[in-house]
Each structure stands twice: as C-alpha cells, then as structure tokens.
Short mmCIF file of C-alpha atoms in Angstrom, two decimals:
data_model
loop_
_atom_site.label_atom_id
_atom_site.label_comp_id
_atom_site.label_asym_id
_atom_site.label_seq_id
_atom_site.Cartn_x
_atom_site.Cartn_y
_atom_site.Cartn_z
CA UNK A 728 -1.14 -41.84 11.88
CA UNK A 729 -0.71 -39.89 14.83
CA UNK A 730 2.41 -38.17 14.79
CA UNK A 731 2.22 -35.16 17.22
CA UNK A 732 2.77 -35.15 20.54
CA UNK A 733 0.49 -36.32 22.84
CA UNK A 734 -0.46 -34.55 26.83
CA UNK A 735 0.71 -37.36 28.82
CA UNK A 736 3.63 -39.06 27.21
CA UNK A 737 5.91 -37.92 30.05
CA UNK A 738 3.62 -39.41 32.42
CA UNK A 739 2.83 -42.56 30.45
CA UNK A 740 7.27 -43.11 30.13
CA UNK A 741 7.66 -42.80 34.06
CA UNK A 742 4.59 -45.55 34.37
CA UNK A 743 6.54 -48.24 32.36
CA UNK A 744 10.63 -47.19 33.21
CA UNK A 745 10.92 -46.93 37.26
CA UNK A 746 14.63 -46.46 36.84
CA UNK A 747 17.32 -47.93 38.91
CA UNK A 748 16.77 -47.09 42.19
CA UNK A 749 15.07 -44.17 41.39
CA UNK A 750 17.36 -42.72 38.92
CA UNK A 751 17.61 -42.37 35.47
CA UNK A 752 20.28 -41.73 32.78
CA UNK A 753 20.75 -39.77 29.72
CA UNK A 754 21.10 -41.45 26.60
CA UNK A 755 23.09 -38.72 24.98
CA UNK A 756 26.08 -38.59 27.75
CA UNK A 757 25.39 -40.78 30.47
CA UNK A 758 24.31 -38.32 33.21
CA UNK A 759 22.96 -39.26 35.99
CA UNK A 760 19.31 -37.77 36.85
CA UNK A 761 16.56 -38.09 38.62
CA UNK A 762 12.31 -38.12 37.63
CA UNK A 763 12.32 -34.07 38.52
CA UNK A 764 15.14 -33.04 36.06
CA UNK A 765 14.83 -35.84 33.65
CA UNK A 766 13.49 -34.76 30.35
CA UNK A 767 11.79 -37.27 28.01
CA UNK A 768 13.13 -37.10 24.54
CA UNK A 769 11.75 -38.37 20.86
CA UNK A 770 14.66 -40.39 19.84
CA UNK A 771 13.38 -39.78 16.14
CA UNK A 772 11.80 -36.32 16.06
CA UNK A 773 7.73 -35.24 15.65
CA UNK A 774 8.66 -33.27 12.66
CA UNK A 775 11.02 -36.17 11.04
CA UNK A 776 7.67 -38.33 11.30
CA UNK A 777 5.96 -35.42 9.39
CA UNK A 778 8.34 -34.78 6.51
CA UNK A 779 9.91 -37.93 6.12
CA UNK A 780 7.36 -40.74 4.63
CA UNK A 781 9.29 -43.47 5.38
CA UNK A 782 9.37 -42.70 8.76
CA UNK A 783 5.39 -42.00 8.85
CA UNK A 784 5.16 -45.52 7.80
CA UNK A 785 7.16 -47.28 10.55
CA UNK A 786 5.41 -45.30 12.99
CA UNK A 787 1.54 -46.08 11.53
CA UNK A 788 2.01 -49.13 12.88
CA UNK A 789 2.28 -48.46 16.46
CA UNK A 790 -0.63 -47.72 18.61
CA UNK A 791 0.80 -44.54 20.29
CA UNK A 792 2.69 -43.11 16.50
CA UNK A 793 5.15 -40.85 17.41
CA UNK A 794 5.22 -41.37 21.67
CA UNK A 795 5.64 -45.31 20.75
CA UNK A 796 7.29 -46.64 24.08
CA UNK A 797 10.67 -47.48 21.99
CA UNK A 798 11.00 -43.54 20.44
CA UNK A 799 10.70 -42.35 23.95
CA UNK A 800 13.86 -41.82 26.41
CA UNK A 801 15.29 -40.08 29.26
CA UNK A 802 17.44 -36.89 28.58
CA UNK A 803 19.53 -34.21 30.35
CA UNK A 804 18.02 -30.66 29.99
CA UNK A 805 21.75 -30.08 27.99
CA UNK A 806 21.31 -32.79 25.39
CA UNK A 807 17.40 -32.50 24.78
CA UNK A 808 18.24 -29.04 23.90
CA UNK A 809 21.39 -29.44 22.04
CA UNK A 810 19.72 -32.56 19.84
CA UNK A 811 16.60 -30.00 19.21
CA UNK A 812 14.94 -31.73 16.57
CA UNK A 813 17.91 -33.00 14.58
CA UNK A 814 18.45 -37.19 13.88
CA UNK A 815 21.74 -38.36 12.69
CA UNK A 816 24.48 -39.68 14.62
CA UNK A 817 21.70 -38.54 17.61
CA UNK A 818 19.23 -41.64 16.68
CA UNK A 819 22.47 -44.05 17.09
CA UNK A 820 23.66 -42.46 20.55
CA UNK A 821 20.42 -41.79 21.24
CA UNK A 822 19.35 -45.94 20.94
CA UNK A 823 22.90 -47.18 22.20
CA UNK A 824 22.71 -44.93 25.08
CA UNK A 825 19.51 -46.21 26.43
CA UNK A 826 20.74 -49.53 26.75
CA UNK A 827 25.05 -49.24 27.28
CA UNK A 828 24.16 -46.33 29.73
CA UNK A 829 22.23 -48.14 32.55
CA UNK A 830 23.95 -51.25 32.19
CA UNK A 831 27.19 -49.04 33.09
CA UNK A 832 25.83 -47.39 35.96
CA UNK A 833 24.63 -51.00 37.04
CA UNK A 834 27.81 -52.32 37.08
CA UNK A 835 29.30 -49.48 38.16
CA UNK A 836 27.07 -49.32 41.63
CA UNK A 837 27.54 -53.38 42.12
CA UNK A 838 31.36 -53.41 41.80
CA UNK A 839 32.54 -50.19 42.88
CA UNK A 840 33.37 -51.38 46.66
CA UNK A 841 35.55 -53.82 45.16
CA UNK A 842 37.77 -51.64 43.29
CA UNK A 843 37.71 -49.02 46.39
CA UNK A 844 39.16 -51.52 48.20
CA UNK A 845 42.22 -52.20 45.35
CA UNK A 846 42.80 -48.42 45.52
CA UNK A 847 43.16 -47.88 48.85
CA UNK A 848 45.57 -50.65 49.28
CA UNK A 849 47.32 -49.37 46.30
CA UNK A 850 47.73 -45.65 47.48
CA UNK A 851 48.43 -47.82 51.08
CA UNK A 852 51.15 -49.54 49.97
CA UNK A 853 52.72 -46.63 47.96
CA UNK A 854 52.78 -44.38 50.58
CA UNK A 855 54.51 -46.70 53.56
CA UNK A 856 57.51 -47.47 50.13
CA UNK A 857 57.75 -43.69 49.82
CA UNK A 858 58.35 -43.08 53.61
CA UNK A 859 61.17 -45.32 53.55
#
C-alpha cells in the first residue's frame, strides 16, 4: 500500500476541483480562499494510515493510498496547522465541511442580492418612522 505522501498531490487536487469561480473553501471553518493560499489537507492523516491497520486496509484499495481523491481537501493555513496530524471530531468536520461549505457559499453568492434588497428597505423604512 502506498501510504506516504506523494510529489504532486497538490497539483493532481487542483486538476480535478476548479473551485467556484476560482475559489475554494476550508473544510474546517468555512473560509474563503483562493489556489495561492489554499492548503491541501489529508482528511485522515499519513501516519493514521501507518499505525492504524484498519485504516491501511481501506486505503490498499485505492490506486493513489493515502492521496486517494476523497482523503484530499482544501484547508486554511490556520486549520491545516491546528488539525496537525490528529483525526477525531477533525475527520467528521473535515468530510461535512467539504460538502455543507461550498454549497453555503453557493447559495450564499446566488441569493445575496435578494436579501440586500429586504435590508435596505428595512433600514429604509425604519429610518423615515424614526424621523417622524
């Protein structure tokens, strides 16, 4: 099984994922980035593929071990680092966050003229009642 890291993963995750618009998220918290400060993470760490055996076993499978396509995702500098090499409650946000994140942002950058347009007739008509 090949369970260390290989040279091009990064390279071979920005081939397949193009991102909305050019932009990416983090899984961990949502952020916002884009293909220069993006960092791609191993949802389920290297070294958990090398201790655990059950985990060496569901990777064997895969073509590309360890950098399979579905173990790879985009991180913020600040959660790559904070996750280090841990799993946990990390492999759940981690896999949640890669597909509640972009659908957000989606949704977000569809339907946020809409709601612009509530507020400012909201704050429009509260300001002409408190001028009265």
């Amino acid at each position: 099984m090949e369970s260390l890291r290989s040279n091009d993963y990064r390279k071979q995750y920005f081939s397949k994922h193009h991102g909305f618009w050019g932009l990416y998220c983090c899984s961990y918290c949502g952020k916002l980035l884009t293909k220069e400060n993006a960092t791609i993470d191993h949802i389920i760490p290297i070294n958990a593929a090398e201790r655990y055996k059950i985990v060496a076993w569901l990777f064997r499978w895969k073509k590309d071990g360890i950098n399979a396509q579905f173990n790879l995702t985009t991180a913020c500098e600040h959660c790559n680092t904070s996750k280090k090499n841990r799993c946990g409650i990390w492999l759940f946000r981690g896999w949640i966050g890669r597909c509640f994140f972009p659908a957000f942002w989606l949704i977000f950058f569809i339907t946020w003229p809409y709601f612009l347009s509530y507020a400012i007739a909201f704050f429009y008509v509260i300001s002409t009642e408190c001028s009265i």
